[in-house]
Amino acid sequence: MIYEHDRDVEGENHIKPLDHADHNEYGRDSNMNSGTAGRQSPLENMPHKASSMSLPPFGGEFQPGPYKPSFRQFANPAPLGLCAFALTTFILSLINANTRGVENPSIVVGAAFAYGGFVQILSGMWEMAVGNTFGATALTSYGGFWISWAMIETKAFGIASAYDSDPLELHNALGYYLLGWFIFTTLLLFCTMKSTVAFCSLFFFLDITFLLLAISHLNLVDGQVNGPVKQAAGIFGLICAFVAWWNAFAGLSDHANSFFTLPVVHFPWSQRQMEAPNSWAFIHRAPTKKERQA
C-alpha cells in the first residue's frame, strides 16, 4: 500500500493510505510504459492527488527515495536505461567468466557504443527532464562508462597501444580506472540503502564487480590478468545484469499489460515501511495535534 502525505491546517503532517499499490497506476503514465500511449493518464483525473502524492522508492523508476510524479507527461525512461545497461553487462560478464572459452571482448564494443553507451545516456538525459537527479546521474555516468570502455577496446583510438612499451603500466592504469568506478558506484549504493532490496542489490553486485575487475588488473599472475578473480567478476556481473533486468521489468509491467509483476521488497527501514499504519515506527511516532485533541 502507498501512503499519501497530507498537511492539516495547523501545518502538521499526517498520513493517509491511498487505495492502490501499483507504482505505475499513479506514476508517469503507465499506458505510455506499455506502449499504448494516447490513453488518458490517471494523473489527469486527479489534480489534487498528483500535487501532494508521495510515492515510495522504486527501482523501476530509478528512484532511491520517496518521490512525486513529474508534472511532465513523459514515459518512464528508467527501464530503457536499465535494459541497455543489463544487456551490455550480460555479454561482457559472460566473456569475463570465460564462458565456453570465449575471451575476446570485441563483440561487446558495438553494444557498448550504441546500446549501453548512447541509448543509456539518452535515458539519463530524459531522467534529468523529469526531475530525477539520481537517475540522471547514474544512467548518464554508466552510459559514459560503456562508451569510454569501448574506446579503450577500439584500436583506432590508440589508448591501449600507448602502453605497448610497458604492459604492466597498462594493467595498473586499467586498475585505477576500474577503482574509480568502484568508488562512484559505492556512492550510489549508499543512496539506495533506504529504497528496495531489488534496487540496492543492483548497485551492490555492480560494486563488487568493479572491485574484482580492478583487483584482477592490479594483482597480476605471471604478468597476466588474474584469471580466477576476473571469472569471479564475471559471475557477479551476470547477477548484476539479471537484477537490472528485474528492476526494468518491474518498471515496465503493470496489471494492464502483464499477468504478473515482480516484487521489489522494501527494506524495513525504508520510508514506505516506516509510514505503514501497522509499523512500529508509525505506532510509536509523536502524535499529531489533531490526535492529541481527539
PDB file of C-alpha atoms in Angstrom:
ATOM      1  CA  MET A   1       0.000   0.000   0.000  1.00  0.00           C
ATOM      2  CA  ILE A   2       1.239   3.510  -0.816  1.00  0.00           C
ATOM      3  CA  TYR A   3       0.655   6.332   1.602  1.00  0.00           C
ATOM      4  CA  GLU A   4      -0.173   9.922   0.787  1.00  0.00           C
ATOM      5  CA  HIS A   5       1.396  12.701   2.803  1.00  0.00           C
ATOM      6  CA  ASP A   6      -1.086  15.399   3.717  1.00  0.00           C
ATOM      7  CA  ARG A   7      -0.845  18.537   5.798  1.00  0.00           C
ATOM      8  CA  ASP A   8      -3.554  19.864   8.084  1.00  0.00           C
ATOM      9  CA  VAL A   9      -4.418  23.499   8.654  1.00  0.00           C
ATOM     10  CA  GLU A  10      -2.091  23.654  11.662  1.00  0.00           C
ATOM     11  CA  GLY A  11       0.844  22.643   9.473  1.00  0.00           C
ATOM     12  CA  GLU A  12       1.310  19.177  11.000  1.00  0.00           C
ATOM     13  CA  ASN A  13       1.895  16.122   8.852  1.00  0.00           C
ATOM     14  CA  HIS A  14      -0.323  13.118   8.860  1.00  0.00           C
ATOM     15  CA  ILE A  15      -0.530  10.156   6.552  1.00  0.00           C
ATOM     16  CA  LYS A  16      -3.473   8.610   4.807  1.00  0.00           C
ATOM     17  CA  PRO A  17      -3.279   5.474   2.687  1.00  0.00           C
ATOM     18  CA  LEU A  18      -4.084   5.573  -0.980  1.00  0.00           C
ATOM     19  CA  ASP A  19      -6.341   2.884  -2.374  1.00  0.00           C
ATOM     20  CA  HIS A  20      -3.742   1.494  -4.785  1.00  0.00           C
ATOM     21  CA  ALA A  21      -0.499  -0.455  -4.626  1.00  0.00           C
ATOM     22  CA  ASP A  22       0.856  -0.115  -8.131  1.00  0.00           C
ATOM     23  CA  HIS A  23       3.619   2.436  -8.746  1.00  0.00           C
ATOM     24  CA  ASN A  24       2.637   2.750 -12.376  1.00  0.00           C
ATOM     25  CA  GLU A  25      -1.029   3.479 -11.632  1.00  0.00           C
ATOM     26  CA  TYR A  26      -0.327   6.983 -10.335  1.00  0.00           C
ATOM     27  CA  GLY A  27       3.250   7.416 -11.551  1.00  0.00           C
ATOM     28  CA  ARG A  28       4.099   8.614 -15.018  1.00  0.00           C
ATOM     29  CA  ASP A  29       1.535   7.353 -17.484  1.00  0.00           C
ATOM     30  CA  SER A  30       1.698   3.568 -17.267  1.00  0.00           C
ATOM     31  CA  ASN A  31      -0.008   3.326 -20.656  1.00  0.00           C
ATOM     32  CA  MET A  32       2.992   5.026 -22.182  1.00  0.00           C
ATOM     33  CA  ASN A  33       5.221   2.487 -20.461  1.00  0.00           C
ATOM     34  CA  SER A  34       3.288  -0.401 -22.015  1.00  0.00           C
ATOM     35  CA  GLY A  35       3.413   1.053 -25.498  1.00  0.00           C
ATOM     36  CA  THR A  36      -0.200   2.250 -25.627  1.00  0.00           C
ATOM     37  CA  ALA A  37       0.389   5.991 -25.494  1.00  0.00           C
ATOM     38  CA  GLY A  38      -2.659   8.069 -26.186  1.00  0.00           C
ATOM     39  CA  ARG A  39      -4.866   6.864 -23.381  1.00  0.00           C
ATOM     40  CA  GLN A  40      -5.601   9.328 -20.628  1.00  0.00           C
ATOM     41  CA  SER A  41      -3.154   9.329 -17.747  1.00  0.00           C
ATOM     42  CA  PRO A  42      -4.645   8.635 -14.299  1.00  0.00           C
ATOM     43  CA  LEU A  43      -2.992  11.826 -13.063  1.00  0.00           C
ATOM     44  CA  GLU A  44      -5.092  13.915 -15.414  1.00  0.00           C
ATOM     45  CA  ASN A  45      -8.206  12.985 -13.468  1.00  0.00           C
ATOM     46  CA  MET A  46      -6.586  13.528 -10.063  1.00  0.00           C
ATOM     47  CA  PRO A  47      -5.014  17.001  -9.909  1.00  0.00           C
ATOM     48  CA  HIS A  48      -5.476  17.181  -6.130  1.00  0.00           C
ATOM     49  CA  LYS A  49      -3.618  13.930  -5.565  1.00  0.00           C
ATOM     50  CA  ALA A  50      -0.973  14.486  -8.219  1.00  0.00           C
ATOM     51  CA  SER A  51       0.236  17.607  -6.437  1.00  0.00           C
ATOM     52  CA  SER A  52       0.533  16.081  -2.970  1.00  0.00           C
ATOM     53  CA  MET A  53       1.078  12.359  -3.511  1.00  0.00           C
ATOM     54  CA  SER A  54       4.415  10.888  -2.499  1.00  0.00           C
ATOM     55  CA  LEU A  55       5.382   7.525  -3.966  1.00  0.00           C
ATOM     56  CA  PRO A  56       7.805   5.151  -2.217  1.00  0.00           C
ATOM     57  CA  PRO A  57      11.287   4.275  -3.547  1.00  0.00           C
ATOM     58  CA  PHE A  58      11.170   2.174  -6.706  1.00  0.00           C
ATOM     59  CA  GLY A  59      13.971   0.820  -8.893  1.00  0.00           C
ATOM     60  CA  GLY A  60      11.637   0.628 -11.876  1.00  0.00           C
ATOM     61  CA  GLU A  61      11.591   4.436 -11.848  1.00  0.00           C
ATOM     62  CA  PHE A  62      15.244   4.652 -10.733  1.00  0.00           C
ATOM     63  CA  GLN A  63      14.094   6.462  -7.614  1.00  0.00           C
ATOM     64  CA  PRO A  64      16.078   5.625  -4.429  1.00  0.00           C
ATOM     65  CA  GLY A  65      13.811   7.676  -2.149  1.00  0.00           C
ATOM     66  CA  PRO A  66      10.193   8.884  -1.903  1.00  0.00           C
ATOM     67  CA  TYR A  67       9.263  10.974  -4.914  1.00  0.00           C
ATOM     68  CA  LYS A  68       6.387  12.798  -6.537  1.00  0.00           C
ATOM     69  CA  PRO A  69       5.292  12.078 -10.116  1.00  0.00           C
ATOM     70  CA  SER A  70       6.683  14.507 -12.646  1.00  0.00           C
ATOM     71  CA  PHE A  71       4.301  17.137 -13.979  1.00  0.00           C
ATOM     72  CA  ARG A  72       5.733  16.383 -17.426  1.00  0.00           C
ATOM     73  CA  GLN A  73       3.810  13.723 -19.317  1.00  0.00           C
ATOM     74  CA  PHE A  74       6.857  11.681 -20.313  1.00  0.00           C
ATOM     75  CA  ALA A  75       7.132   7.931 -20.428  1.00  0.00           C
ATOM     76  CA  ASN A  76       9.315   6.347 -17.756  1.00  0.00           C
ATOM     77  CA  PRO A  77      12.885   6.318 -19.160  1.00  0.00           C
ATOM     78  CA  ALA A  78      14.342   4.115 -16.393  1.00  0.00           C
ATOM     79  CA  PRO A  79      13.509   0.675 -17.915  1.00  0.00           C
ATOM     80  CA  LEU A  80      15.230   1.674 -21.169  1.00  0.00           C
ATOM     81  CA  GLY A  81      18.419   2.660 -19.354  1.00  0.00           C
ATOM     82  CA  LEU A  82      18.285  -0.438 -17.157  1.00  0.00           C
ATOM     83  CA  CYS A  83      17.858  -2.731 -20.165  1.00  0.00           C
ATOM     84  CA  ALA A  84      20.715  -1.047 -22.026  1.00  0.00           C
ATOM     85  CA  PHE A  85      22.952  -1.474 -19.010  1.00  0.00           C
ATOM     86  CA  ALA A  86      21.818  -5.059 -18.373  1.00  0.00           C
ATOM     87  CA  LEU A  87      22.349  -6.403 -21.880  1.00  0.00           C
ATOM     88  CA  THR A  88      25.826  -4.930 -22.307  1.00  0.00           C
ATOM     89  CA  THR A  89      26.854  -6.073 -18.830  1.00  0.00           C
ATOM     90  CA  PHE A  90      25.452  -9.538 -19.537  1.00  0.00           C
ATOM     91  CA  ILE A  91      27.536 -10.051 -22.678  1.00  0.00           C
ATOM     92  CA  LEU A  92      30.787  -8.742 -21.195  1.00  0.00           C
ATOM     93  CA  SER A  93      30.301 -10.708 -17.983  1.00  0.00           C
ATOM     94  CA  LEU A  94      29.869 -13.952 -19.916  1.00  0.00           C
ATOM     95  CA  ILE A  95      33.215 -13.248 -21.578  1.00  0.00           C
ATOM     96  CA  ASN A  96      34.867 -12.266 -18.269  1.00  0.00           C
ATOM     97  CA  ALA A  97      33.633 -15.561 -16.807  1.00  0.00           C
ATOM     98  CA  ASN A  98      35.323 -17.341 -19.766  1.00  0.00           C
ATOM     99  CA  THR A  99      32.010 -18.937 -20.741  1.00  0.00           C
ATOM    100  CA  ARG A 100      32.559 -21.620 -23.433  1.00  0.00           C
ATOM    101  CA  GLY A 101      36.168 -20.463 -23.707  1.00  0.00           C
ATOM    102  CA  VAL A 102      35.344 -17.039 -25.173  1.00  0.00           C
ATOM    103  CA  GLU A 103      37.920 -14.469 -24.048  1.00  0.00           C
ATOM    104  CA  ASN A 104      37.933 -11.794 -26.784  1.00  0.00           C
ATOM    105  CA  PRO A 105      35.543  -8.959 -25.772  1.00  0.00           C
ATOM    106  CA  SER A 106      35.455  -7.305 -29.214  1.00  0.00           C
ATOM    107  CA  ILE A 107      31.820  -8.344 -29.776  1.00  0.00           C
ATOM    108  CA  VAL A 108      30.813  -6.106 -26.864  1.00  0.00           C
ATOM    109  CA  VAL A 109      32.245  -2.953 -28.427  1.00  0.00           C
ATOM    110  CA  GLY A 110      29.262  -2.359 -30.722  1.00  0.00           C
ATOM    111  CA  ALA A 111      26.750  -2.828 -27.910  1.00  0.00           C
ATOM    112  CA  ALA A 112      28.851  -0.643 -25.620  1.00  0.00           C
ATOM    113  CA  PHE A 113      28.898   2.244 -28.112  1.00  0.00           C
ATOM    114  CA  ALA A 114      25.277   2.036 -29.256  1.00  0.00           C
ATOM    115  CA  TYR A 115      23.104   0.458 -26.560  1.00  0.00           C
ATOM    116  CA  GLY A 116      24.967   0.523 -23.261  1.00  0.00           C
ATOM    117  CA  GLY A 117      26.503   3.891 -24.135  1.00  0.00           C
ATOM    118  CA  PHE A 118      24.438   6.121 -26.404  1.00  0.00           C
ATOM    119  CA  VAL A 119      20.980   4.796 -25.501  1.00  0.00           C
ATOM    120  CA  GLN A 120      21.739   4.783 -21.785  1.00  0.00           C
ATOM    121  CA  ILE A 121      22.952   8.381 -21.928  1.00  0.00           C
ATOM    122  CA  LEU A 122      19.704   9.327 -23.677  1.00  0.00           C
ATOM    123  CA  SER A 123      17.685   7.694 -20.900  1.00  0.00           C
ATOM    124  CA  GLY A 124      19.786   9.575 -18.345  1.00  0.00           C
ATOM    125  CA  MET A 125      19.024  12.877 -20.044  1.00  0.00           C
ATOM    126  CA  TRP A 126      15.310  12.040 -20.029  1.00  0.00           C
ATOM    127  CA  GLU A 127      15.600  11.301 -16.310  1.00  0.00           C
ATOM    128  CA  MET A 128      17.021  14.801 -15.971  1.00  0.00           C
ATOM    129  CA  ALA A 129      13.975  16.169 -17.812  1.00  0.00           C
ATOM    130  CA  VAL A 130      11.548  14.511 -15.396  1.00  0.00           C
ATOM    131  CA  GLY A 131      13.478  15.811 -12.383  1.00  0.00           C
ATOM    132  CA  ASN A 132      15.187  12.604 -11.235  1.00  0.00           C
ATOM    133  CA  THR A 133      18.697  13.670 -10.232  1.00  0.00           C
ATOM    134  CA  PHE A 134      19.776  10.217  -9.081  1.00  0.00           C
ATOM    135  CA  GLY A 135      18.560   8.509 -12.247  1.00  0.00           C
ATOM    136  CA  ALA A 136      20.158  11.140 -14.465  1.00  0.00           C
ATOM    137  CA  THR A 137      23.496  10.874 -12.639  1.00  0.00           C
ATOM    138  CA  ALA A 138      23.611   7.080 -12.603  1.00  0.00           C
ATOM    139  CA  LEU A 139      22.345   6.295 -16.102  1.00  0.00           C
ATOM    140  CA  THR A 140      24.322   9.043 -17.834  1.00  0.00           C
ATOM    141  CA  SER A 141      27.501   8.104 -15.970  1.00  0.00           C
ATOM    142  CA  TYR A 142      27.263   4.408 -16.777  1.00  0.00           C
ATOM    143  CA  GLY A 143      26.466   5.275 -20.375  1.00  0.00           C
ATOM    144  CA  GLY A 144      29.696   7.265 -20.359  1.00  0.00           C
ATOM    145  CA  PHE A 145      31.469   4.270 -18.806  1.00  0.00           C
ATOM    146  CA  TRP A 146      30.434   1.988 -21.642  1.00  0.00           C
ATOM    147  CA  ILE A 147      31.491   4.457 -24.321  1.00  0.00           C
ATOM    148  CA  SER A 148      34.856   5.016 -22.624  1.00  0.00           C
ATOM    149  CA  TRP A 149      35.378   1.249 -22.251  1.00  0.00           C
ATOM    150  CA  ALA A 150      34.570   0.776 -25.947  1.00  0.00           C
ATOM    151  CA  MET A 151      37.080   3.493 -26.846  1.00  0.00           C
ATOM    152  CA  ILE A 152      39.793   1.706 -24.851  1.00  0.00           C
ATOM    153  CA  GLU A 153      38.999  -1.534 -26.709  1.00  0.00           C
ATOM    154  CA  THR A 154      38.996   0.190 -30.130  1.00  0.00           C
ATOM    155  CA  LYS A 155      42.476   0.182 -31.665  1.00  0.00           C
ATOM    156  CA  ALA A 156      41.785   3.290 -33.744  1.00  0.00           C
ATOM    157  CA  PHE A 157      41.806   5.426 -30.600  1.00  0.00           C
ATOM    158  CA  GLY A 158      45.278   4.173 -29.696  1.00  0.00           C
ATOM    159  CA  ILE A 159      44.598   4.189 -25.957  1.00  0.00           C
ATOM    160  CA  ALA A 160      45.765   0.660 -25.139  1.00  0.00           C
ATOM    161  CA  SER A 161      48.562   0.758 -27.719  1.00  0.00           C
ATOM    162  CA  ALA A 162      50.037   3.810 -25.968  1.00  0.00           C
ATOM    163  CA  TYR A 163      51.184   1.380 -23.244  1.00  0.00           C
ATOM    164  CA  ASP A 164      52.813  -1.153 -25.594  1.00  0.00           C
ATOM    165  CA  SER A 165      56.240  -0.377 -24.189  1.00  0.00           C
ATOM    166  CA  ASP A 166      55.140  -1.257 -20.654  1.00  0.00           C
ATOM    167  CA  PRO A 167      52.205  -3.719 -20.354  1.00  0.00           C
ATOM    168  CA  LEU A 168      52.427  -3.576 -16.550  1.00  0.00           C
ATOM    169  CA  GLU A 169      51.685   0.134 -16.684  1.00  0.00           C
ATOM    170  CA  LEU A 170      48.584  -0.593 -18.783  1.00  0.00           C
ATOM    171  CA  HIS A 171      47.262  -3.041 -16.187  1.00  0.00           C
ATOM    172  CA  ASN A 172      47.891  -0.560 -13.388  1.00  0.00           C
ATOM    173  CA  ALA A 173      46.153   2.196 -15.345  1.00  0.00           C
ATOM    174  CA  LEU A 174      43.141  -0.033 -16.014  1.00  0.00           C
ATOM    175  CA  GLY A 175      43.088  -0.954 -12.326  1.00  0.00           C
ATOM    176  CA  TYR A 176      42.941   2.724 -11.372  1.00  0.00           C
ATOM    177  CA  TYR A 177      40.206   3.300 -13.954  1.00  0.00           C
ATOM    178  CA  LEU A 178      38.091   0.491 -12.527  1.00  0.00           C
ATOM    179  CA  LEU A 179      38.760   1.581  -8.942  1.00  0.00           C
ATOM    180  CA  GLY A 180      37.335   4.984  -9.808  1.00  0.00           C
ATOM    181  CA  TRP A 181      34.135   3.348 -10.998  1.00  0.00           C
ATOM    182  CA  PHE A 182      34.068   1.227  -7.848  1.00  0.00           C
ATOM    183  CA  ILE A 183      34.187   4.392  -5.710  1.00  0.00           C
ATOM    184  CA  PHE A 184      31.475   6.081  -7.774  1.00  0.00           C
ATOM    185  CA  THR A 185      29.226   3.012  -7.557  1.00  0.00           C
ATOM    186  CA  THR A 186      29.773   2.869  -3.794  1.00  0.00           C
ATOM    187  CA  LEU A 187      28.416   6.414  -3.510  1.00  0.00           C
ATOM    188  CA  LEU A 188      25.306   5.409  -5.449  1.00  0.00           C
ATOM    189  CA  LEU A 189      24.975   2.260  -3.330  1.00  0.00           C
ATOM    190  CA  PHE A 190      24.802   4.395  -0.184  1.00  0.00           C
ATOM    191  CA  CYS A 191      21.940   6.356  -1.776  1.00  0.00           C
ATOM    192  CA  THR A 192      19.862   3.194  -2.315  1.00  0.00           C
ATOM    193  CA  MET A 193      20.106   1.730   1.179  1.00  0.00           C
ATOM    194  CA  LYS A 194      16.687   3.113   2.147  1.00  0.00           C
ATOM    195  CA  SER A 195      14.959   2.025  -1.055  1.00  0.00           C
ATOM    196  CA  THR A 196      14.209  -1.576  -2.027  1.00  0.00           C
ATOM    197  CA  VAL A 197      16.123  -4.852  -1.950  1.00  0.00           C
ATOM    198  CA  ALA A 198      15.929  -5.128  -5.755  1.00  0.00           C
ATOM    199  CA  PHE A 199      17.289  -1.621  -6.368  1.00  0.00           C
ATOM    200  CA  CYS A 200      20.001  -1.749  -3.715  1.00  0.00           C
ATOM    201  CA  SER A 201      21.115  -5.205  -4.901  1.00  0.00           C
ATOM    202  CA  LEU A 202      21.764  -3.811  -8.371  1.00  0.00           C
ATOM    203  CA  PHE A 203      24.426  -1.416  -7.082  1.00  0.00           C
ATOM    204  CA  PHE A 204      25.785  -3.917  -4.560  1.00  0.00           C
ATOM    205  CA  PHE A 205      26.569  -6.526  -7.212  1.00  0.00           C
ATOM    206  CA  LEU A 206      27.858  -3.881  -9.615  1.00  0.00           C
ATOM    207  CA  ASP A 207      30.131  -2.523  -6.887  1.00  0.00           C
ATOM    208  CA  ILE A 208      31.607  -5.977  -6.238  1.00  0.00           C
ATOM    209  CA  THR A 209      32.064  -6.473  -9.986  1.00  0.00           C
ATOM    210  CA  PHE A 210      34.082  -3.270 -10.390  1.00  0.00           C
ATOM    211  CA  LEU A 211      36.189  -4.083  -7.333  1.00  0.00           C
ATOM    212  CA  LEU A 212      37.028  -7.586  -8.561  1.00  0.00           C
ATOM    213  CA  LEU A 213      37.855  -6.325 -12.050  1.00  0.00           C
ATOM    214  CA  ALA A 214      40.183  -3.719 -10.541  1.00  0.00           C
ATOM    215  CA  ILE A 215      41.898  -6.381  -8.423  1.00  0.00           C
ATOM    216  CA  SER A 216      42.304  -8.640 -11.462  1.00  0.00           C
ATOM    217  CA  HIS A 217      44.398  -5.934 -13.146  1.00  0.00           C
ATOM    218  CA  LEU A 218      46.317  -4.812 -10.060  1.00  0.00           C
ATOM    219  CA  ASN A 219      47.115  -8.312  -8.777  1.00  0.00           C
ATOM    220  CA  LEU A 220      48.586  -9.989 -11.858  1.00  0.00           C
ATOM    221  CA  VAL A 221      49.564 -13.633 -12.171  1.00  0.00           C
ATOM    222  CA  ASP A 222      52.700 -14.197 -14.270  1.00  0.00           C
ATOM    223  CA  GLY A 223      52.243 -10.756 -15.801  1.00  0.00           C
ATOM    224  CA  GLN A 224      48.678 -11.512 -16.936  1.00  0.00           C
ATOM    225  CA  VAL A 225      45.220 -10.597 -15.660  1.00  0.00           C
ATOM    226  CA  ASN A 226      44.314 -12.624 -12.596  1.00  0.00           C
ATOM    227  CA  GLY A 227      42.072 -15.247 -14.203  1.00  0.00           C
ATOM    228  CA  PRO A 228      40.147 -16.563 -11.160  1.00  0.00           C
ATOM    229  CA  VAL A 229      39.406 -13.032  -9.903  1.00  0.00           C
ATOM    230  CA  LYS A 230      38.260 -11.959 -13.372  1.00  0.00           C
ATOM    231  CA  GLN A 231      35.987 -15.004 -13.584  1.00  0.00           C
ATOM    232  CA  ALA A 232      34.506 -14.139 -10.199  1.00  0.00           C
ATOM    233  CA  ALA A 233      33.895 -10.614 -11.511  1.00  0.00           C
ATOM    234  CA  GLY A 234      32.100 -12.142 -14.486  1.00  0.00           C
ATOM    235  CA  ILE A 235      29.801 -14.137 -12.198  1.00  0.00           C
ATOM    236  CA  PHE A 236      28.935 -11.091 -10.103  1.00  0.00           C
ATOM    237  CA  GLY A 237      28.422  -9.115 -13.310  1.00  0.00           C
ATOM    238  CA  LEU A 238      25.941 -11.708 -14.571  1.00  0.00           C
ATOM    239  CA  ILE A 239      23.982 -11.452 -11.328  1.00  0.00           C
ATOM    240  CA  CYS A 240      24.052  -7.661 -11.668  1.00  0.00           C
ATOM    241  CA  ALA A 241      22.703  -7.875 -15.236  1.00  0.00           C
ATOM    242  CA  PHE A 242      19.756 -10.048 -14.203  1.00  0.00           C
ATOM    243  CA  VAL A 243      18.981  -7.759 -11.242  1.00  0.00           C
ATOM    244  CA  ALA A 244      18.974  -4.799 -13.659  1.00  0.00           C
ATOM    245  CA  TRP A 245      16.527  -6.642 -15.914  1.00  0.00           C
ATOM    246  CA  TRP A 246      14.416  -7.434 -12.834  1.00  0.00           C
ATOM    247  CA  ASN A 247      14.157  -3.738 -11.968  1.00  0.00           C
ATOM    248  CA  ALA A 248      13.454  -2.885 -15.612  1.00  0.00           C
ATOM    249  CA  PHE A 249      10.585  -5.373 -15.796  1.00  0.00           C
ATOM    250  CA  ALA A 250       9.210  -4.058 -12.508  1.00  0.00           C
ATOM    251  CA  GLY A 251       9.091  -0.609 -14.112  1.00  0.00           C
ATOM    252  CA  LEU A 252       7.589  -1.845 -17.378  1.00  0.00           C
ATOM    253  CA  SER A 253       4.939  -4.247 -16.134  1.00  0.00           C
ATOM    254  CA  ASP A 254       1.600  -3.452 -14.566  1.00  0.00           C
ATOM    255  CA  HIS A 255      -1.771  -5.158 -14.332  1.00  0.00           C
ATOM    256  CA  ALA A 256      -2.789  -3.684 -17.681  1.00  0.00           C
ATOM    257  CA  ASN A 257      -0.027  -5.308 -19.738  1.00  0.00           C
ATOM    258  CA  SER A 258       1.165  -8.340 -17.747  1.00  0.00           C
ATOM    259  CA  PHE A 259      -0.347 -11.307 -15.948  1.00  0.00           C
ATOM    260  CA  PHE A 260       2.179 -10.823 -13.162  1.00  0.00           C
ATOM    261  CA  THR A 261       4.501  -8.205 -11.675  1.00  0.00           C
ATOM    262  CA  LEU A 262       7.772  -8.666  -9.845  1.00  0.00           C
ATOM    263  CA  PRO A 263       8.246  -7.862  -6.149  1.00  0.00           C
ATOM    264  CA  VAL A 264      10.857  -5.251  -5.280  1.00  0.00           C
ATOM    265  CA  VAL A 265      10.736  -5.746  -1.467  1.00  0.00           C
ATOM    266  CA  HIS A 266      11.053  -2.528   0.536  1.00  0.00           C
ATOM    267  CA  PHE A 267      13.564  -2.543   3.367  1.00  0.00           C
ATOM    268  CA  PRO A 268      12.048  -2.482   6.879  1.00  0.00           C
ATOM    269  CA  TRP A 269      13.687   0.903   7.422  1.00  0.00           C
ATOM    270  CA  SER A 270      12.506   2.437   4.135  1.00  0.00           C
ATOM    271  CA  GLN A 271      10.077   5.349   4.381  1.00  0.00           C
ATOM    272  CA  ARG A 272       7.227   3.300   2.941  1.00  0.00           C
ATOM    273  CA  GLN A 273       7.593   0.699   5.679  1.00  0.00           C
ATOM    274  CA  MET A 274       8.158   3.303   8.392  1.00  0.00           C
ATOM    275  CA  GLU A 275       4.926   5.074   7.463  1.00  0.00           C
ATOM    276  CA  ALA A 276       2.746   1.976   7.263  1.00  0.00           C
ATOM    277  CA  PRO A 277      -0.032   2.249   9.915  1.00  0.00           C
ATOM    278  CA  ASN A 278       0.889  -1.120  11.436  1.00  0.00           C
ATOM    279  CA  SER A 279       4.634  -0.465  11.572  1.00  0.00           C
ATOM    280  CA  TRP A 280       6.495   0.035  14.842  1.00  0.00           C
ATOM    281  CA  ALA A 281       7.729   3.463  13.740  1.00  0.00           C
ATOM    282  CA  PHE A 282       4.234   4.668  12.880  1.00  0.00           C
ATOM    283  CA  ILE A 283       2.698   3.355  16.096  1.00  0.00           C
ATOM    284  CA  HIS A 284       5.405   4.977  18.256  1.00  0.00           C
ATOM    285  CA  ARG A 285       5.631   8.246  16.348  1.00  0.00           C
ATOM    286  CA  ALA A 286       4.797  11.547  18.034  1.00  0.00           C
ATOM    287  CA  PRO A 287       1.020  12.131  17.784  1.00  0.00           C
ATOM    288  CA  THR A 288      -0.241  14.993  15.640  1.00  0.00           C
ATOM    289  CA  LYS A 289      -2.097  17.931  17.181  1.00  0.00           C
ATOM    290  CA  LYS A 290      -5.403  16.580  15.934  1.00  0.00           C
ATOM    291  CA  GLU A 291      -4.694  13.220  17.533  1.00  0.00           C
ATOM    292  CA  ARG A 292      -3.786  14.890  20.833  1.00  0.00           C
ATOM    293  CA  GLN A 293      -7.026  16.879  20.794  1.00  0.00           C
ATOM    294  CA  ALA A 294      -9.177  13.843  19.953  1.00  0.00           C
TER     295      ALA A 294
END
